[in-house]
Amino acid sequence: MNPARAAAAATALIGPLLLSTGCGSIATTGVVESGRAGTVRLAAGPETGMVYFVPPGGGIAPVMLLSGPSHPSPNYLLSRLLAGPDTATQEAGLTTELPGVDNKMMLQAGITIGDDGSSVKVKLPFPIGPLSATARRQVACTALAGVRVSPAPQVTLVDPEGKQERVECGAAAD
Amino acid sequence: MRRFAPLGLRTRLIAAFLLVAGICAVTTAALTYQQARNAILKQSQDTAVSTLRDLVEAQTVVLPMDQRELQRVVGELGKRGQPHPWTVYGEYGKLRASTNQGSPTSAVISDQLRRQVTSNPHGAFQRTKDRPGNTHLVVGMPAVFQHIGGREATGAVFYAVMSLDTEQTTVDAMVDAAKKGAVPGLAMAVIPALLAARSVLRPVRDMRKAAQRLGRGRLDTRIEVRGADELAGLARTFNETARALEQSVSELRDAEVRARRFAADVSHELRTPLAGMLAVTEVLDEGAEDLDADTAKALRLISAETGKLAVLVEDLMEISRFDARAAELNLDDVDVAEAVTKTLERRHWTDGRIRTDLPPDIRARLDPRRFDVVLANLVGNALKHGGAPVSVRVRTAPLLTGDRLLIEVADSGPGIAPEVLPHIFDRFFKADAARTRSTGSGLGLAITLENVRLHGGTLHAANGPAGGALFILDMPLEVTV
């Protein structure tokens, strides 16, 4: 074998090997998923009510109603949701995507549970057409947290004009 | 296209060994290194992720969290970093907290990692480099809670940032060790390479020496056959070839010796009766005048042919002596000009047909009798086959190996035909086929050449610039035996 060709062959063999093994330094990586998330305990028990608001990063986050009654009714939770984030919640940067309502409108809102417990109707005092996906999730999750039924029932929104729409608490798969 | 000078077998073998050793060493080192590095990193990463998860799971939080609550949790998480101390960053809503005083968030936490852990609440890690080029491990751990039979994100995410300097040091040490190990490894590979080269080169060298000895005529040369490999087979073949060559050469030599001895014997046996015949023909020649014309003519023919036969036999015996290497030089110091003049006078070539150019005072050491034969043959040949005038020119030429004596004999004849030139010194070769019955024996030039060779000289035949034949004799001025 010609020495020049031998050297070229050796380089061709070893070169990619050294490159592929990334000789000498620790390479950076992309994001690698590794195991489940950490489950924390909540300071308040399951009897405490829970409504959902929108953190700055998107999505929805639960907020516990420490000042509210224990085992609150679904209607109470809905009224707290429609009332918007309180001071502590606002300080943490959480907002709502639902439109503001006054007391008269608040009376029109209400949650009715189906007889078999497999469906929940949420009556809203404003049209549901312009609502964002995040706003619908806020309502759906708050309603489910209020009825506390497992498996989760189907949530349907109803607006003053009688228009109905099914919503999901889980994030839409996109 | 060949850019490299051809390399020796030894160099090529050593290069091949080094190449193989190098490839093996680098491949092994690279693969081992890769596995070890990945194992080290995996262990660190796994430890960091599970440690952070365990720490998060030990926490009790209030939702919504306020700045103090977030700072408290972050402080708890930052106390026990594994496998190395770490900095913990907490993010909840727009709140930011960290164990690093004065910097509530870090640039090494990428938006990609943030998006991944908020959209899909699972643990995740990423290795990133900061501005100065240090590698960090960033572990993202979203906090979830148990809620109606499932787990739901609290919105709080904790990040642990840990320097990988220790791992980098370990990896560097491994690379360093591999580099340091490669040089002695390759140096050791030279030893088997040299041994292998020796085992191949020694038989080859032996064979070359043997072939050279064989070429010099030592036909009894044999090689010692070692082992049973291809080189041993080659050595065996060489020995067989040498044996066969020796045998056929010795047969040829025997046949030649027999043929020469036969020629010598024949010449010798012919000489005695010829001497008697010459004596008788001389007597008959004297009485030829008394006989009738036809008988006298026949008698003279017999006499002439007998004389030629005697010359031929003498020449044959001379040639036989040369062939048997029995010819000897009787060296003497002579004046070359005087020797040439004497030769011409003895043959009565003083009638102006010969032009001589004889510088005086050239002393040479040679055999005067053989020199006389050589010169007489050349001049006689020139007169007989060429034509007058014949010029004889004597010169000397200094040479590295000693002074040379140069004698040129040129005639004015038609020259020598090109096809005849290579055979002019052959025995019984007649340039002119029609002149087969010339007075010469056909051995004159052959004997001349043998005499010149005996003096250690050479004799060239050529055609001169004027067209005539030109013989150039070149021999040492001081002949040594």
XYZ file of C-alpha atoms in Angstrom:
655
model
C 0.000 0.000 0.000
C 1.220 3.430 -0.909
C 2.178 5.324 2.304
C 0.223 8.397 1.230
C -2.878 6.347 0.622
C -2.429 4.531 3.937
C -2.183 7.811 5.810
C -5.293 9.087 4.047
C -7.173 5.905 4.954
C -6.116 6.195 8.593
C -7.231 9.804 8.705
C -10.533 8.838 7.101
C -10.987 6.138 9.766
C -9.881 8.040 12.836
C -10.996 11.561 11.951
C -14.788 10.972 12.078
C -14.290 8.757 15.131
C -12.599 11.568 17.043
C -15.186 14.064 15.835
C -18.114 11.807 16.727
C -16.790 11.142 20.209
C -16.362 14.892 20.736
C -12.864 14.574 22.047
C -11.823 16.736 24.945
C -14.830 18.715 26.103
C -18.324 18.252 27.431
C -20.803 19.075 24.707
C -23.931 21.110 25.260
C -27.279 19.412 24.725
C -30.830 20.332 23.930
C -33.554 19.966 26.546
C -33.715 16.351 27.697
C -36.829 15.203 29.555
C -35.909 13.201 32.620
C -38.558 11.637 34.831
C -41.691 12.998 36.448
C -42.197 16.395 38.023
C -41.842 17.008 41.747
C -45.114 16.648 43.640
C -45.452 19.219 46.417
C -47.938 19.153 49.274
C -50.359 22.047 49.488
C -50.552 23.946 52.735
C -54.371 23.838 52.600
C -56.402 20.650 52.495
C -58.730 19.456 49.742
C -61.650 21.258 51.391
C -60.211 24.583 50.284
C -61.687 26.012 47.090
C -59.599 26.560 43.989
C -59.938 28.855 40.961
C -57.729 29.205 37.902
C -55.983 32.332 36.649
C -53.434 33.030 33.909
C -49.715 33.350 34.736
C -47.548 35.647 32.542
C -45.920 32.665 30.831
C -49.224 31.380 29.449
C -51.376 28.424 30.481
C -53.419 28.459 33.689
C -52.430 28.154 37.341
C -54.565 27.255 40.373
C -55.061 29.676 43.238
C -56.408 28.491 46.620
C -59.212 30.509 48.251
C -57.757 30.545 51.768
C -60.111 33.348 52.824
C -63.207 31.576 51.493
C -65.429 28.990 53.138
C -64.424 25.406 53.504
C -66.045 23.041 50.972
C -67.309 25.951 48.857
C -70.114 25.443 46.312
C -69.354 25.434 42.581
C -71.363 28.665 42.233
C -69.144 30.381 44.821
C -66.040 29.352 42.895
C -67.575 30.629 39.652
C -68.350 33.976 41.264
C -64.769 34.209 42.600
C -63.433 33.403 39.132
C -65.606 36.025 37.481
C -64.592 38.555 40.160
C -60.980 38.285 38.976
C -57.671 37.825 40.850
C -57.409 39.288 44.345
C -54.504 41.428 45.527
C -52.154 38.585 46.519
C -52.798 36.836 43.224
C -52.219 40.037 41.284
C -48.938 40.533 43.099
C -47.782 37.165 41.877
C -48.477 38.362 38.311
C -51.568 36.240 37.676
C -54.379 37.715 35.552
C -57.662 36.596 34.017
C -58.729 36.505 30.386
C -62.446 36.629 31.199
C -64.255 39.955 30.748
C -65.114 41.964 33.841
C -68.663 41.658 35.219
C -70.790 43.775 37.556
C -73.003 42.482 40.378
C -76.143 42.318 38.214
C -74.443 40.218 35.621
C -72.931 38.026 38.341
C -76.448 36.934 39.335
C -77.015 35.485 35.874
C -74.054 33.104 36.224
C -74.476 29.649 37.675
C -73.409 26.020 37.494
C -75.908 23.171 37.111
C -74.829 19.543 37.488
C -76.494 16.851 35.404
C -78.478 14.162 37.175
C -76.007 11.378 36.543
C -73.047 13.609 37.425
C -71.493 13.136 34.008
C -72.187 16.606 32.675
C -71.847 20.153 34.012
C -73.473 23.231 32.507
C -71.880 26.618 33.215
C -74.105 29.590 32.530
C -72.056 32.711 31.728
C -73.406 36.306 31.755
C -71.527 37.258 28.531
C -71.291 35.871 24.982
C -68.908 32.908 24.746
C -67.994 33.511 21.095
C -65.145 36.006 21.693
C -63.645 34.000 24.625
C -60.037 32.857 24.208
C -59.051 29.220 24.624
C -57.292 30.082 27.890
C -60.456 31.783 29.197
C -62.531 28.686 28.397
C -59.986 26.493 30.217
C -60.178 28.809 33.233
C -63.931 28.291 33.411
C -63.791 24.542 32.736
C -61.111 23.800 35.314
C -62.725 25.997 37.973
C -66.069 24.218 37.389
C -64.408 20.786 37.701
C -62.583 21.882 40.871
C -65.969 22.926 42.229
C -67.910 19.740 41.456
C -65.087 17.442 42.579
C -66.269 14.417 40.641
C -64.034 11.738 39.260
C -64.012 10.820 36.401
C -64.270 14.391 35.232
C -67.654 15.259 33.777
C -68.150 17.061 30.465
C -68.314 20.852 30.832
C -70.624 22.851 28.579
C -70.708 26.667 28.476
C -74.034 28.431 27.959
C -74.266 32.166 27.210
C -77.249 34.555 27.644
C -78.312 33.991 24.035
C -78.538 30.267 24.707
C -75.479 29.358 22.669
C -73.787 26.200 24.017
C -70.228 25.053 23.667
C -68.283 22.146 25.133
C -64.931 22.993 26.725
C -62.021 20.981 28.152
C -59.937 21.679 31.230
C -56.799 20.046 29.728
C -54.619 22.058 27.387
C -55.456 21.563 23.717
C -52.852 19.308 22.173
C -50.941 21.502 19.762
C 2.526 10.080 -10.291
C 4.930 9.106 -7.544
C 5.668 11.825 -5.064
C 7.461 9.605 -2.552
C 10.841 8.003 -2.987
C 10.445 4.212 -2.857
C 10.728 3.159 0.775
C 12.593 0.139 2.065
C 10.846 -2.975 3.318
C 11.876 -2.168 6.885
C 10.434 1.353 6.741
C 7.221 0.079 5.190
C 6.805 -2.671 7.802
C 7.434 -0.261 10.676
C 5.023 2.257 9.147
C 2.360 -0.435 8.739
C 2.824 -1.611 12.346
C 2.626 1.936 13.660
C -0.443 2.601 11.547
C -2.219 -0.499 12.837
C -1.166 0.183 16.416
C -2.205 3.811 16.072
C -5.620 2.947 14.667
C -6.189 0.346 17.415
C -5.022 2.681 20.169
C -7.028 5.661 18.963
C -10.163 3.606 18.324
C -10.014 1.894 21.709
C -9.176 5.109 23.522
C -11.898 7.054 21.727
C -14.620 4.480 22.384
C -13.562 3.940 26.003
C -13.366 7.668 26.519
C -16.804 8.199 25.034
C -18.374 5.520 27.211
C -16.645 6.741 30.358
C -17.530 10.380 29.682
C -21.153 9.548 29.008
C -21.333 7.425 32.155
C -19.841 10.211 34.265
C -22.237 12.790 32.839
C -25.241 10.493 33.084
C -24.546 9.790 36.722
C -24.172 13.477 37.549
C -27.294 14.397 35.631
C -29.409 11.622 37.115
C -28.226 12.436 40.605
C -28.986 16.136 40.136
C -32.457 15.528 38.671
C -33.531 13.021 41.314
C -32.054 15.089 44.151
C -33.920 18.188 43.022
C -37.129 16.164 42.651
C -36.763 14.700 46.139
C -36.162 18.149 47.595
C -39.170 19.616 45.770
C -41.366 16.763 46.964
C -40.463 17.526 50.572
C -41.925 21.044 50.204
C -45.329 22.326 51.315
C -46.491 25.409 49.450
C -49.301 27.916 49.558
C -50.970 29.025 46.333
C -50.737 31.743 45.263
C -47.147 32.037 46.389
C -45.790 35.404 47.402
C -42.174 36.559 47.138
C -41.356 35.466 50.680
C -42.854 32.021 50.215
C -40.941 31.519 46.923
C -37.708 32.708 48.528
C -38.240 30.311 51.443
C -38.760 27.297 49.154
C -35.755 28.250 46.985
C -33.637 28.564 50.118
C -34.705 25.067 51.243
C -33.883 23.584 47.827
C -30.510 25.343 47.568
C -29.112 23.870 50.771
C -28.368 20.379 49.565
C -27.137 20.255 45.978
C -26.069 16.851 44.686
C -23.614 15.781 43.320
C -22.180 19.321 43.568
C -23.412 22.476 45.258
C -25.870 24.295 43.048
C -27.740 27.527 42.683
C -31.532 27.242 42.716
C -33.826 29.632 40.876
C -37.565 29.681 41.463
C -40.171 31.140 39.103
C -43.849 31.598 39.862
C -46.006 33.974 37.842
C -43.913 37.078 37.565
C -42.112 36.360 40.833
C -38.422 35.383 40.715
C -36.233 34.144 43.547
C -32.823 32.501 43.802
C -30.178 31.409 46.283
C -27.775 33.635 44.352
C -27.872 37.002 46.120
C -28.519 39.862 43.753
C -29.426 37.837 40.694
C -32.965 36.425 40.838
C -32.653 34.729 37.450
C -29.895 33.295 35.275
C -29.007 33.538 31.591
C -28.058 29.855 31.402
C -31.721 28.851 31.873
C -32.832 28.760 28.255
C -36.289 29.725 27.030
C -36.441 26.313 25.411
C -36.132 24.626 28.814
C -38.690 27.052 30.306
C -41.209 26.284 27.564
C -40.619 22.539 27.884
C -41.190 22.318 31.651
C -44.211 24.672 31.709
C -46.033 23.115 28.753
C -45.258 19.533 29.782
C -44.817 19.174 33.554
C -41.910 16.694 33.707
C -38.381 16.973 34.976
C -35.841 18.005 32.362
C -32.209 18.996 32.098
C -29.959 20.772 29.653
C -26.204 21.234 29.410
C -25.384 24.799 28.401
C -22.354 27.009 28.194
C -22.228 30.465 29.736
C -20.366 33.428 28.275
C -16.875 32.497 29.599
C -17.349 28.983 28.162
C -17.980 27.039 31.375
C -20.381 24.168 31.012
C -23.375 24.087 33.343
C -26.023 21.529 34.003
C -29.454 23.162 34.288
C -32.190 21.006 35.801
C -35.778 22.189 35.504
C -38.321 20.752 37.928
C -41.953 21.964 37.772
C -43.873 21.619 41.032
C -47.156 19.706 40.648
C -49.754 18.708 43.199
C -52.271 15.932 43.677
C -55.708 17.094 42.524
C -58.866 15.011 41.938
C -57.079 11.789 41.029
C -54.445 13.480 38.864
C -51.443 15.723 39.073
C -51.708 19.330 38.122
C -49.084 22.022 37.700
C -48.919 24.602 40.485
C -47.340 27.085 38.087
C -44.116 27.127 40.125
C -40.931 25.837 38.471
C -37.563 25.388 40.170
C -34.262 25.364 38.325
C -30.978 24.094 39.729
C -27.829 25.329 37.992
C -24.693 23.312 38.694
C -21.214 23.774 37.285
C -19.742 20.730 35.504
C -16.143 21.766 36.243
C -15.446 18.556 38.160
C -16.699 16.423 35.282
C -14.716 18.537 32.837
C -11.588 17.972 34.911
C -12.205 14.220 34.942
C -12.768 14.187 31.173
C -9.624 16.239 30.605
C -7.676 13.810 32.769
C -8.945 10.893 30.666
C -7.931 12.584 27.402
C -4.560 13.414 28.912
C -4.055 9.813 30.026
C -4.996 8.543 26.557
C -2.513 10.926 24.935
C 0.243 9.996 27.355
C -0.487 6.299 26.912
C -0.441 6.502 23.101
C 3.201 7.543 22.758
C 4.751 4.670 24.767
C 2.244 2.321 23.124
C 3.374 3.345 19.673
C 7.007 3.228 20.760
C 6.459 -0.347 21.919
C 4.882 -1.201 18.576
C 8.230 -0.376 16.952
C 9.842 -3.374 18.702
C 7.650 -6.103 17.111
C 7.865 -4.131 13.854
C 11.656 -4.284 13.961
C 11.594 -7.990 14.839
C 9.191 -8.725 11.987
C 11.268 -6.642 9.601
C 14.408 -8.497 10.742
C 12.827 -11.899 10.211
C 11.932 -10.904 6.654
C 14.996 -8.852 5.836
C 17.648 -11.321 7.007
C 16.707 -14.069 4.523
C 16.334 -11.444 1.804
C 19.786 -10.048 2.598
C 21.292 -13.556 2.643
C 19.704 -14.270 -0.699
C 21.007 -11.051 -2.220
C 24.541 -11.832 -1.067
C 24.237 -15.373 -2.402
C 22.942 -14.114 -5.743
C 25.867 -11.688 -5.943
C 28.350 -14.494 -5.188
C 26.639 -16.645 -7.808
C 26.916 -13.804 -10.307
C 30.643 -13.565 -9.610
C 30.989 -17.199 -10.651
C 30.884 -18.927 -7.259
C 28.441 -21.590 -8.418
C 28.857 -23.638 -5.217
C 27.018 -20.890 -3.265
C 24.098 -22.212 -1.179
C 21.728 -20.565 1.302
C 20.932 -21.928 4.729
C 17.209 -22.802 4.710
C 15.519 -21.670 7.948
C 11.946 -22.514 8.866
C 9.181 -23.525 6.463
C 7.707 -20.228 5.309
C 7.613 -18.678 1.832
C 11.108 -17.242 2.240
C 12.428 -20.696 3.139
C 10.732 -22.012 -0.015
C 12.408 -19.289 -2.005
C 15.776 -20.196 -0.471
C 15.213 -23.856 -1.363
C 14.361 -22.933 -4.946
C 17.459 -20.758 -5.091
C 19.604 -23.674 -3.928
C 18.075 -26.023 -6.464
C 18.581 -23.485 -9.241
C 22.191 -22.927 -8.206
C 22.790 -26.690 -8.133
C 21.302 -27.156 -11.598
C 23.306 -24.199 -12.905
C 26.506 -25.542 -11.406
C 25.920 -28.906 -12.978
C 25.235 -27.647 -16.488
C 28.122 -25.191 -16.341
C 30.516 -27.893 -15.251
C 29.269 -30.144 -18.081
C 29.795 -27.326 -20.565
C 33.266 -26.679 -19.192
C 34.188 -30.350 -19.453
C 32.997 -30.447 -23.048
C 34.973 -27.294 -23.851
C 38.108 -28.616 -22.196
C 37.790 -31.853 -24.159
C 37.314 -29.942 -27.429
C 40.345 -27.708 -26.757
C 42.520 -30.570 -25.728
C 41.513 -32.364 -28.915
C 42.453 -29.314 -31.046
C 45.768 -28.983 -29.205
C 46.478 -32.688 -29.570
C 45.640 -32.641 -33.262
C 47.911 -29.618 -33.858
C 50.696 -31.204 -31.894
C 50.385 -34.533 -33.723
C 50.346 -32.738 -37.084
C 53.517 -30.754 -36.335
C 55.975 -33.647 -36.420
C 54.919 -35.077 -39.800
C 54.638 -31.518 -41.166
C 58.206 -30.726 -40.123
C 59.336 -33.770 -42.055
C 57.218 -32.784 -45.018
C 58.649 -29.216 -45.008
C 62.185 -30.561 -45.069
C 61.288 -32.841 -47.961
C 59.519 -30.120 -49.971
C 62.567 -27.824 -49.617
C 64.724 -30.548 -51.153
C 62.101 -31.143 -53.849
C 61.885 -27.383 -54.572
C 65.592 -27.238 -55.226
C 65.269 -30.099 -57.725
C 62.141 -28.790 -59.397
C 64.065 -27.032 -62.149
C 65.208 -30.385 -63.488
C 61.641 -31.712 -63.879
C 59.146 -31.029 -66.623
C 56.924 -27.960 -66.311
C 53.716 -29.650 -65.144
C 55.409 -31.742 -62.484
C 57.374 -28.693 -61.288
C 54.161 -26.670 -61.014
C 52.443 -29.403 -59.010
C 55.496 -29.754 -56.800
C 55.595 -26.021 -56.085
C 51.864 -26.059 -55.257
C 52.408 -28.885 -52.768
C 55.329 -27.009 -51.304
C 53.308 -23.767 -50.913
C 50.297 -25.505 -49.393
C 52.524 -27.417 -46.991
C 54.019 -24.113 -45.872
C 50.535 -22.694 -45.280
C 49.575 -25.828 -43.406
C 52.589 -25.373 -41.182
C 51.588 -21.745 -40.480
C 48.019 -22.864 -39.715
C 49.231 -25.528 -37.330
C 51.505 -23.031 -35.584
C 48.566 -20.592 -35.259
C 46.287 -23.338 -33.974
C 48.829 -24.285 -31.325
C 49.159 -20.625 -30.317
C 45.376 -20.311 -30.000
C 45.279 -23.553 -27.999
C 47.841 -22.138 -25.591
C 45.669 -19.050 -25.134
C 42.579 -21.190 -24.585
C 44.401 -23.329 -22.059
C 45.638 -20.128 -20.408
C 49.150 -21.422 -20.892
C 50.343 -18.269 -22.672
C 52.854 -16.293 -20.624
C 54.196 -12.776 -20.826
C 57.942 -12.237 -20.927
C 58.095 -8.582 -20.004
C 60.975 -6.330 -20.958
C 61.613 -2.591 -21.125
C 61.554 -1.511 -24.737
C 61.702 1.691 -26.755
C 58.411 1.620 -28.618
C 59.671 3.525 -31.695
C 62.608 1.153 -31.974
C 60.391 -1.922 -31.586
C 57.987 -0.732 -34.313
C 60.850 0.087 -36.716
C 62.429 -3.297 -36.075
C 59.143 -5.086 -36.813
C 58.715 -3.272 -40.119
C 62.313 -3.868 -41.149
C 62.096 -7.573 -40.318
C 59.081 -7.917 -42.656
C 60.821 -5.767 -45.342
C 58.024 -3.163 -45.187
C 60.461 -0.332 -45.696
C 59.596 0.507 -49.268
C 57.505 3.596 -48.475
C 54.101 1.872 -48.274
C 54.159 2.431 -44.512
C 54.049 5.903 -43.031
C 55.033 6.030 -39.404
C 54.508 8.644 -36.712
C 56.790 7.506 -33.913
C 57.512 9.972 -31.091
C 60.947 9.209 -29.661
C 61.674 8.186 -26.108
C 58.497 6.280 -25.338
C 59.587 3.532 -22.996
C 57.130 0.725 -22.372
C 57.197 -2.480 -20.413
C 55.759 -5.289 -22.541
C 56.467 -8.676 -24.135
C 58.568 -7.762 -27.239
C 57.831 -11.003 -29.095
C 54.061 -10.708 -28.701
C 54.186 -6.964 -29.465
C 56.000 -7.834 -32.688
C 53.306 -10.416 -33.580
C 50.518 -7.921 -32.855
C 52.024 -5.093 -34.910
C 53.016 -7.402 -37.798
C 49.513 -8.847 -37.905
C 47.836 -5.435 -37.919
C 50.151 -3.926 -40.549
C 50.135 -7.141 -42.637
C 46.362 -7.228 -42.504
C 46.168 -3.569 -43.545
C 48.476 -4.138 -46.512
C 46.707 -7.322 -47.564
C 43.025 -6.351 -47.259
C 43.189 -2.542 -47.280
C 45.728 -0.734 -49.359
C 48.823 1.359 -49.250
C 49.680 3.749 -47.836
C 49.295 2.385 -44.308
C 49.922 4.722 -41.416
C 51.157 3.627 -38.006
C 50.765 6.206 -35.241
C 52.021 5.803 -31.693
C 50.810 7.981 -28.818
C 50.581 7.905 -25.055
C 47.650 9.050 -22.992
C 47.646 9.683 -19.251
C 44.751 8.084 -17.456
C 43.719 7.732 -13.837
C 44.688 4.061 -13.799
C 48.086 4.799 -15.332
C 49.565 5.888 -18.655
C 48.233 4.133 -21.758
C 50.011 3.252 -24.971
C 47.830 3.931 -28.052
C 48.771 2.592 -31.490
C 46.592 3.359 -34.508
C 46.994 1.399 -37.746
C 45.007 2.900 -40.634
C 44.929 1.788 -44.256
C 43.688 3.499 -47.418
C 41.388 0.725 -48.601
C 37.608 0.600 -48.878
C 37.139 0.065 -45.150
C 35.256 -2.695 -43.326
C 31.596 -3.395 -44.165
C 29.296 -2.619 -41.188
C 27.878 -6.172 -41.066
C 31.392 -7.591 -40.905
C 32.660 -5.282 -38.172
C 31.306 -7.245 -35.148
C 32.869 -10.509 -36.404
C 36.265 -9.212 -37.476
C 38.071 -10.841 -34.540
C 36.250 -14.188 -34.865
C 38.288 -17.273 -35.600
C 38.408 -18.437 -39.266
C 36.200 -15.491 -40.206
C 36.796 -14.365 -43.754
C 35.578 -10.908 -44.636
C 35.545 -11.668 -48.323
C 33.813 -14.948 -49.148
C 35.451 -15.051 -52.604
C 38.906 -14.999 -51.082
C 38.617 -18.206 -49.105
C 41.953 -19.373 -50.367
C 43.939 -16.451 -49.078
C 47.369 -16.877 -47.634
C 46.158 -16.188 -44.056
C 45.174 -18.920 -41.661
C 42.041 -16.962 -40.561
C 43.422 -16.864 -37.039
C 45.640 -13.793 -37.343
C 43.328 -11.195 -35.844
C 42.068 -13.653 -33.209
C 45.655 -14.286 -32.065
C 46.345 -10.535 -32.164
C 43.386 -9.832 -29.918
C 44.413 -12.581 -27.472
C 47.919 -11.117 -27.308
C 46.558 -7.630 -26.624
C 44.253 -8.980 -23.935
C 47.169 -10.773 -22.352
C 48.776 -7.352 -21.977
C 45.587 -6.065 -20.340
C 44.679 -3.931 -23.338
C 41.868 -3.626 -25.861
C 41.731 -3.664 -29.637
C 39.023 -1.812 -31.562
C 38.246 -2.073 -35.243
C 36.484 0.810 -36.981
C 36.383 2.787 -40.174
C 38.519 5.925 -40.248
C 37.174 9.337 -41.253
C 38.885 8.984 -44.683
C 37.180 5.635 -45.333
C 39.924 3.141 -44.639
C 39.900 0.518 -41.883
C 41.252 1.734 -38.553
C 42.545 -0.479 -35.750
C 43.163 1.137 -32.402
C 45.285 -0.691 -29.871
C 45.028 0.530 -26.324
C 47.200 -1.061 -23.636
C 48.962 -0.033 -20.436
C 52.354 1.530 -20.838
C 53.559 -0.432 -17.842
C 52.191 -3.927 -18.092
C 52.093 -5.758 -14.804
C 51.575 -9.474 -14.463
